[in-house]
XYZ file of C-alpha atoms in Angstrom:
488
model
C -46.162 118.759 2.221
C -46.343 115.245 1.274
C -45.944 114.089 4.649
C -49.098 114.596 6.284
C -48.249 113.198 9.731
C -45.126 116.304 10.153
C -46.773 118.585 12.094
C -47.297 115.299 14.804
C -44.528 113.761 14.081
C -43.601 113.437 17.725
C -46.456 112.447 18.774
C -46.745 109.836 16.419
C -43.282 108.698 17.722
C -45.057 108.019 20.944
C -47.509 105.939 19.922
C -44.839 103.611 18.015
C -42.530 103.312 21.003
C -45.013 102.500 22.986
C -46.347 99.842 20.403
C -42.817 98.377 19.952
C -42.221 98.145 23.263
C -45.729 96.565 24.100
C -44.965 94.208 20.969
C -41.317 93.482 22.045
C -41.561 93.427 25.964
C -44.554 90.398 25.383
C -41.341 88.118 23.743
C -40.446 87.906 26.990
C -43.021 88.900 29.628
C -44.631 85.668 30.186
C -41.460 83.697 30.494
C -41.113 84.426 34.354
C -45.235 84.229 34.700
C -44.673 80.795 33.021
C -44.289 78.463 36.313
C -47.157 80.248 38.049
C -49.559 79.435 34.477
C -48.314 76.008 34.218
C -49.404 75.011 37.840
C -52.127 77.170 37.671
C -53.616 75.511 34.448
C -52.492 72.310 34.810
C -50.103 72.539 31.593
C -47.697 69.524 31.452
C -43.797 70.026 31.115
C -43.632 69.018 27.192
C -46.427 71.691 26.391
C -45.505 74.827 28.479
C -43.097 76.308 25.698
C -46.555 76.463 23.799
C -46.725 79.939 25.874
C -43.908 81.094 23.773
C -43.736 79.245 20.829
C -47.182 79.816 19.692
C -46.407 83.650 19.954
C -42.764 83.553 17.865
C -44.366 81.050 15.555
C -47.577 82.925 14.274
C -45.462 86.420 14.820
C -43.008 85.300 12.798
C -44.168 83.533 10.392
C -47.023 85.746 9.211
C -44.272 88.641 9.603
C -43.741 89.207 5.597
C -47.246 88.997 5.040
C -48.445 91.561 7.357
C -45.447 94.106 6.347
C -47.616 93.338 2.511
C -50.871 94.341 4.080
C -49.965 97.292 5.679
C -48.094 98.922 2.962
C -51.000 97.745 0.585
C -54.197 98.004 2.443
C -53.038 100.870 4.599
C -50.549 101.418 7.865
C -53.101 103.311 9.538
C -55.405 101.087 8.929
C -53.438 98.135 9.783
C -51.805 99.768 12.795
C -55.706 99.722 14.688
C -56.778 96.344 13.415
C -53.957 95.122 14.383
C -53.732 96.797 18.015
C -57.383 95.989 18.827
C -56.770 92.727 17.941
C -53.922 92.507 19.920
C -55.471 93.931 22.679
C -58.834 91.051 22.421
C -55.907 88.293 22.580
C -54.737 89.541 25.283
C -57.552 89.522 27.517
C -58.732 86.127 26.464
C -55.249 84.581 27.401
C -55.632 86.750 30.692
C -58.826 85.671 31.721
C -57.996 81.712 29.959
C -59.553 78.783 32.166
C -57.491 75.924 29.942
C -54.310 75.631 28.347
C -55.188 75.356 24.720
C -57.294 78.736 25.411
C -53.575 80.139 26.571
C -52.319 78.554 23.734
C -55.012 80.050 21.190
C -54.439 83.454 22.729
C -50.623 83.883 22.411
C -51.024 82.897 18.451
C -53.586 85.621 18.382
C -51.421 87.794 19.541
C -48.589 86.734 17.361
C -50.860 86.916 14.358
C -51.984 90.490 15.062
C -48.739 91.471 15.988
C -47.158 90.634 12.554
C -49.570 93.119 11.035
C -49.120 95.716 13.834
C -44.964 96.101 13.795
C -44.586 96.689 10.130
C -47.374 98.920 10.536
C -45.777 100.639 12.919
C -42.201 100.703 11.314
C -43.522 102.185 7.815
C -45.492 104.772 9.942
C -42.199 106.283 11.298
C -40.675 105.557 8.421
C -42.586 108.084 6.508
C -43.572 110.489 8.975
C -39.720 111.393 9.223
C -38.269 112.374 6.370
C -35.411 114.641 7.351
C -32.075 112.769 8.061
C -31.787 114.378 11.469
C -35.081 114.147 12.914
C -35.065 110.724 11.635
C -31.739 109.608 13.252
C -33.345 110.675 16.258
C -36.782 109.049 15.833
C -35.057 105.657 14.589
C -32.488 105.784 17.870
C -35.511 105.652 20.145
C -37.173 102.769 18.294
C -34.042 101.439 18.047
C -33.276 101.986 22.107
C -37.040 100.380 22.658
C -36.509 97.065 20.540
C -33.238 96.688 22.224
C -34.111 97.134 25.681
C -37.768 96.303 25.287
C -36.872 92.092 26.625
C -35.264 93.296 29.825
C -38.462 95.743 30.554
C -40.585 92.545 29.224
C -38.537 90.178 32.429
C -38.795 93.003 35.149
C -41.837 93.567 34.463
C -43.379 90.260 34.111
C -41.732 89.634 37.500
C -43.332 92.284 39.438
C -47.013 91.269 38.041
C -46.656 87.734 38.651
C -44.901 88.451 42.406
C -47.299 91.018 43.074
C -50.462 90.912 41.469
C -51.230 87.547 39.166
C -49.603 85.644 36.187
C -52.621 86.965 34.470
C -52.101 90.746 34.422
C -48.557 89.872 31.720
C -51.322 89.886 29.494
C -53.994 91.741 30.501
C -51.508 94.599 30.887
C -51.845 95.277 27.215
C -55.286 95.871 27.257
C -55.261 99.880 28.648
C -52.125 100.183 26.686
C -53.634 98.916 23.542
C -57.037 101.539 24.232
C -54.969 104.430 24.707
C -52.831 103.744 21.961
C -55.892 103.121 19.549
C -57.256 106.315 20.718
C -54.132 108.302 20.054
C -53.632 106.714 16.646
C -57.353 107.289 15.238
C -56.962 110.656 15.722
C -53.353 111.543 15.250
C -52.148 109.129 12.992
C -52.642 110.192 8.623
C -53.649 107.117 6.443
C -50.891 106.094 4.128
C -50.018 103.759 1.671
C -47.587 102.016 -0.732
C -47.770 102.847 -4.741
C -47.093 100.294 -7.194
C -47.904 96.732 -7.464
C -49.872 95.755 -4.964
C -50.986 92.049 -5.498
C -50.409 89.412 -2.428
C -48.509 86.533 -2.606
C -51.363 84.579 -0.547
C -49.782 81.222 -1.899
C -46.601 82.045 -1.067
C -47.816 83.141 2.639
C -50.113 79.600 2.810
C -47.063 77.592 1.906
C -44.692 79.422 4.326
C -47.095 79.690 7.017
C -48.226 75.903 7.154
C -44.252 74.733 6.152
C -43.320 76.371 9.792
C -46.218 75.571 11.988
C -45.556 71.492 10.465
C -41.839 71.403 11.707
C -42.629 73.299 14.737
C -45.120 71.022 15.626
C -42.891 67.923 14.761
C -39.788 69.098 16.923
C -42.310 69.134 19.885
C -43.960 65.724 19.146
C -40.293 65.157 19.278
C -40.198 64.375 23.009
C -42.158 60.691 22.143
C -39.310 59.862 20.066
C -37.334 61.534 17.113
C -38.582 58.109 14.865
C -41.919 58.070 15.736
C -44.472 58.451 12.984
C -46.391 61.562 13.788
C -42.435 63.150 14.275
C -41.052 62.346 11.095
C -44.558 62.960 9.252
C -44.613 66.364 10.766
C -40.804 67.592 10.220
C -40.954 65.867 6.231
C -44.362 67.793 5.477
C -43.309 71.324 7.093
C -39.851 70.378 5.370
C -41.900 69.711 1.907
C -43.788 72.632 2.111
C -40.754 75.076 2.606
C -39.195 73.343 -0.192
C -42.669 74.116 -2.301
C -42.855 77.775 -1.155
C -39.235 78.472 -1.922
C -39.943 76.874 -5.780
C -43.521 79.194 -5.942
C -41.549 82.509 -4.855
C -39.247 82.259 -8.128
C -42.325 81.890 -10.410
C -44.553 84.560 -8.267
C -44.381 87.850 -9.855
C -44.508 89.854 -6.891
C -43.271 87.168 -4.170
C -43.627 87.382 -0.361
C -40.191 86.777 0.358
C -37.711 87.302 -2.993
C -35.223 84.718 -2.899
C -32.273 86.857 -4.180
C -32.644 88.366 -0.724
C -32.127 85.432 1.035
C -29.844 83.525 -1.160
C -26.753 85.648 -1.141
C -22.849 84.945 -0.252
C -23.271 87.363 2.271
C -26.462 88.588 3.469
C -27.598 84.267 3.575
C -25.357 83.751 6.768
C -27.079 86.818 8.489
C -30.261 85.466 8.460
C -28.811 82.025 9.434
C -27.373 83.681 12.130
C -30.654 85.793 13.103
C -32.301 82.434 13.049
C -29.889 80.550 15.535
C -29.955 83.748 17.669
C -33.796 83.912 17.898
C -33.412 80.083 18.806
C -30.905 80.992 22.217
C -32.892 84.415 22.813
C -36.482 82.767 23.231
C -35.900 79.161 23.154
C -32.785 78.232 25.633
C -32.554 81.088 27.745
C -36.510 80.211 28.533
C -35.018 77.141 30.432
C -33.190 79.861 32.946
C -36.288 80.913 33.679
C -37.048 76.996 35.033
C -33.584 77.042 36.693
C -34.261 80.066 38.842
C -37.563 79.523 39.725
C -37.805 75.731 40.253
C -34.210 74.538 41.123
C -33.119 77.980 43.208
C -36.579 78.689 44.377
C -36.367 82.478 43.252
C -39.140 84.563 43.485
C -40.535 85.479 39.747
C -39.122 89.468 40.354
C -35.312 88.332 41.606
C -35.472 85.583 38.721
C -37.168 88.327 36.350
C -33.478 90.142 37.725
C -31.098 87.570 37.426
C -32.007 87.226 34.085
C -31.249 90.876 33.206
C -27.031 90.030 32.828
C -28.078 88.837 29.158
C -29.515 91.979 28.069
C -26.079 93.750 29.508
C -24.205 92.337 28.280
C -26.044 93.049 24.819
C -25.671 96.466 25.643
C -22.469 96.679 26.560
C -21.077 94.931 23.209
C -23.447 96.055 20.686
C -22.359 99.798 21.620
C -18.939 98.167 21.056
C -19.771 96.700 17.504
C -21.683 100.119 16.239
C -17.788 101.414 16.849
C -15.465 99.094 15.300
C -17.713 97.716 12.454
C -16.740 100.619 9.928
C -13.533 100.154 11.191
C -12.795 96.727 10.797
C -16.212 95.424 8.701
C -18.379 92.828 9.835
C -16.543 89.633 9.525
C -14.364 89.432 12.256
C -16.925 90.542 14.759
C -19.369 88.153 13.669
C -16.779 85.779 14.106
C -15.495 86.051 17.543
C -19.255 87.023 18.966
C -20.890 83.445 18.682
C -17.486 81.761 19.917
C -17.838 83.960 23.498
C -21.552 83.158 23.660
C -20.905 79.061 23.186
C -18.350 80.004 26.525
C -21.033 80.836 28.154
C -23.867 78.172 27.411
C -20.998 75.653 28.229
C -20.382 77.283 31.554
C -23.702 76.689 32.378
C -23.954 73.159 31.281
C -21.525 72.910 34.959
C -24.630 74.322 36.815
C -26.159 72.186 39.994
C -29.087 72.037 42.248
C -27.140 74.407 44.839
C -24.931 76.214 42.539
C -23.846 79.791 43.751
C -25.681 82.526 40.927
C -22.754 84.927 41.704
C -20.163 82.329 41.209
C -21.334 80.277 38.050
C -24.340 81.445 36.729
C -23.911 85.668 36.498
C -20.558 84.934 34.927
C -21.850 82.497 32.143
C -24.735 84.730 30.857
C -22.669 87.930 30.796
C -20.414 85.853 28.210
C -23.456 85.224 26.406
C -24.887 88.725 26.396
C -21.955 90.058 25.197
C -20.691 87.413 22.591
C -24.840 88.218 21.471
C -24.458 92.099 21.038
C -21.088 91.541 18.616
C -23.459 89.004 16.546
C -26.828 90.855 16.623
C -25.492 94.436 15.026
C -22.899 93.604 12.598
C -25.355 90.377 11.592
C -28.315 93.289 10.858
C -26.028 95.736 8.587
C -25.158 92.388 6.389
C -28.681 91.706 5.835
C -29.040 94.882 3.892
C -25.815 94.497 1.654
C -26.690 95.069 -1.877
C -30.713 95.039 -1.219
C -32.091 96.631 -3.681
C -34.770 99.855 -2.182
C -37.678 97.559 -3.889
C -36.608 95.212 -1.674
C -35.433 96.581 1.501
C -38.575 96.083 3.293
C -38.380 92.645 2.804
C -35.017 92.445 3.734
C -35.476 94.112 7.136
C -38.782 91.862 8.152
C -37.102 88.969 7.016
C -34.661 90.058 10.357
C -36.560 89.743 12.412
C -38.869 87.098 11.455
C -35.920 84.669 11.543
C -35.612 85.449 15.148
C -39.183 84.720 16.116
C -39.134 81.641 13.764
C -35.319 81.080 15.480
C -37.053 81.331 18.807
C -40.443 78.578 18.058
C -38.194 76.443 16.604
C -35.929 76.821 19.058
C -38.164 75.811 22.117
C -39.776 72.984 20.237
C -36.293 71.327 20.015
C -34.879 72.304 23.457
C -38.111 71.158 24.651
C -37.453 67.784 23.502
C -34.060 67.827 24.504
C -34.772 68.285 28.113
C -37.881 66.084 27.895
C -35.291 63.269 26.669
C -32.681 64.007 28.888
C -34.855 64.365 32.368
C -36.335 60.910 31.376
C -33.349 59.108 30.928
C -31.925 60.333 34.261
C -34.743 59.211 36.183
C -34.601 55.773 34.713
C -30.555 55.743 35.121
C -31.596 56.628 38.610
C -33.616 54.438 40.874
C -35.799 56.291 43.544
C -34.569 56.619 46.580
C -36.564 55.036 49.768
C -35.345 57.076 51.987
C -34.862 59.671 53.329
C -37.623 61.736 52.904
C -36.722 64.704 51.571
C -34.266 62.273 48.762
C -37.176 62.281 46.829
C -37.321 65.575 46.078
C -33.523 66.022 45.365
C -33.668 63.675 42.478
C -36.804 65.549 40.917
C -34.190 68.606 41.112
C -31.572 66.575 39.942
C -33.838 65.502 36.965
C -34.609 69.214 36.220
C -30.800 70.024 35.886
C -29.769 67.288 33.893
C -32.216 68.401 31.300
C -31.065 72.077 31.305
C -27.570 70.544 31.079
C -28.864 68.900 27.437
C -30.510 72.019 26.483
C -27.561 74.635 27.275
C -25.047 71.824 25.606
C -27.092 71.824 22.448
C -27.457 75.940 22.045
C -23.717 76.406 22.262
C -23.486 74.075 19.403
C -26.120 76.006 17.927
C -24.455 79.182 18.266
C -21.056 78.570 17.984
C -21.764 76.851 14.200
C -22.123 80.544 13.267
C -18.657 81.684 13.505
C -17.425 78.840 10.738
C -20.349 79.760 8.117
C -19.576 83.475 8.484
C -15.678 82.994 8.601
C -15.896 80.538 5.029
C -18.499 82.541 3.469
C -18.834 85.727 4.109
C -16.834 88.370 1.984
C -18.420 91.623 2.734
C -16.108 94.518 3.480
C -16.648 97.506 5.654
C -17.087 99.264 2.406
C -20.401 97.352 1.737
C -21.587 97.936 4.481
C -25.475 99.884 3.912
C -25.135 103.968 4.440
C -27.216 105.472 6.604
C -28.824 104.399 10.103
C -29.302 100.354 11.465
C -32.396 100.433 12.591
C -32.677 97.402 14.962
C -34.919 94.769 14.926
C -35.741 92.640 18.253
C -38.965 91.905 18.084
């Protein structure tokens, strides 16, 4: 049999559901644990989203490159590099003293986890061959990516509550040994035939282009015209500009551009990239909200946040249904116009708002106006992709997400940073009574989630007009076969 892995080809599915969860559940995890770190290590309020960003940055970015590697130097192969190395970031941002060691760790992790999912993917990819079996294997990833964020908040709740803001990440570490051990002697080394030359200029150009406007958005929060800012954003804006002219003359590019320049399949990943930005970036700041403002413990904020990832549920079931009825367009339309409903419903949210009353209401509308987006946006990603290509196609997915998502928390980051700074100067301090001084600090905190959940529903909601004026794709061109999908 060509497949060598078929005889444990359930046992290899596993070890890649428990990788994808590990990989997708650590999007999330450290959000609630993120209060506890930044007292803990002293991390100022324009440098916590680091936490994240440094993770969705160097995950995403690096994405392409490591789905390259591990169909060219091996997934095997790849799949234990890239969990051990996993596994050593983890434990050094567990056991981190200082911020910037924090910092350094999550990037590790996002750097070895961009060679570890692809690896992973390809591995079930060819280990099930029959349509049936594979149906199955792909609904359980599937179930995992999809569910893996909610898992990531509980979770990350209970450790922090219960045990330490540490143990989010030093969780991974038995995970990560058992999984090695499974894989080393279960798992069959395969590979990927044809040409098999890296794009490393392409991945240089890319890589660098991102990290400089990340970097810039956050510098941001000194002032959009200062130097450093605009030197930042116009270098990183340079440098994508570069990479995209290098991938047309590469002859076997990182990232093909007739993938991402197309009528169709181009507002998908615009789309992905806007939803990765709400996803990790602004919903981080409900995370602040709960804990700060409300005073929720990290497990009932790790629970309040869980309405989202409903709602998600609820509609993506929903849009599996109708989109061969009724093709993608007018889903993808109506999903980002509920989800704007929501963010706005937040912006109304106070320093003793009711949860039940204002808050639960506003994130099931964005849950659900998310799950009409998410699937239809993935099955128009794949339109006319040629097989060469697919691979590319699918990464590129969920890359924009994680890129969505850095980006995303550089610039809310700045928003709120702005917006809590001009409040307290618009507002003198109080002399009296005590306790006023502490009110306005609150009050300070919610006029900067106000900026930040204002802003995303712009974000969002800019979706529905570039997919109602663009795209043309019918449910007859929609991909056959399963959606396998991507929420890493």
């Amino acid at each position: 049999m060509d497949n060598p892995n078929h005889e444990r080809r359930w046992l290899v599915l596993v070890i890649v559901a428990a990788t994808q969860l590990m990989i997708v559940l650590d999007a999330t995890i450290v959000n609630i644990a993120l209060p506890q770190a930044q007292a803990d290590l002293g991390i100022s309020d324009g440098n916590r989203t680091w936490v994240v960003t440094a993770y969705a940055l160097a995950f995403g970015a690096l994405l392409l490159l490591g789905g390259r590697i591990s169909d060219y130097w091996g997934r095997r192969k790849s799949f234990l590099v890239g969990m051990t190395g996993f596994a050593v970031s983890s434990a050094v941002g567990g056991l981190a003293q200082e911020s910037w060691q924090l910092f350094a760790a999550r990037a590790g992790q996002g750097v070895f986890a961009a060679l570890l999912a692809p690896a992973a993917l390809a591995i079930l990819t060819v280990t099930f061959v029959e349509p049936k079996e594979r149906a199955k294997a792909f609904g359980v990833f599937g179930a995992i990516a999809g569910g893996g964020a909610a898992v990531g908040l509980l979770l990350g709740g209970v450790l922090t509550e219960y045990l330490s803001w540490r143990w989010c990440l030093l969780v991974n570490v038995p995970v990560a040994v058992v999984a090695v051990i499974a894989a080393a002697s279960v798992i069959v080394e395969s590979k990927a035939a044809g040409d098999t030359r890296y794009d490393i200029v392409g991945a240089v150009l890319v890589s660098m282009g991102l990290a400089s406007l990340v970097y810039g958005f956050t510098r941001a929060e000194t002032g959009w015209g200062s130097p450093a800012t605009v030197a930042f954003i116009a270098a990183g804006s340079v440098l994508i500009i570069v990479f995209g002219f290098a991938e047309r003359r590469a002859t076997n590019p990182l990232l093909p551009l007739g993938v991402l320049f197309h009528r169709d399949r181009g507002p998908a990943f615009f789309g992905s990239l806007m939803v990765g930005s709400i996803l990790v970036g602004a919903t981080l700041f409900l995370t602040f909200y709960f804990q700060i403002v409300l005073q929720f413990s990290p497990v009932i904020a790790g629970l309040a946040s869980l309405p989202i990832t409903g709602g998600i549920f609820v509609t993506a079931g929903v849009a599996s249904t109708l989109l061969p009825r009724v093709g993608p367009k007018p889903i993808m339309s109506i999903g980002p116009i509920i989800s704007a409903i929501g963010l706005l419903l937040l912006v109304n949210i106070d320093v003793d708002t009711s949860y039940w009353t204002h808050v639960l209401p506003a994130l099931v509308l964005v849950g659900l106006g998310l799950g009409l987006l998410i699937i239809p946006q993935q099955n128009v990603a794949l339109i006319g992709v040629a097989n060469h290509d697919a691979g590319a196609a699918s990464a590129l997915i969920n890359a924009t997400v994680q890129v969505g998502g850095a980006l995303g928390a550089a610039i809310f980051t700045s928003i709120y940073t702005s917006a809590k700074q001009s409040y307290l100067i618009d507002t003198p301090a109080p002399e009296a009574p005590a306790g006023a001084g502490m009110e306005r600090f609150f009050s300070a905190e919610v006029a900067g989630y106000h900026a930040v959940f204002t802003v995303a529903a712009v974000f969002i909601a800019v979706i529905s007009p570039v997919v109602f004026f663009v795209v043309r794709a019918k449910k007859d061109d929609l991909p056959a076969g399963e959606v396998v999908v991507h929420a890493g």
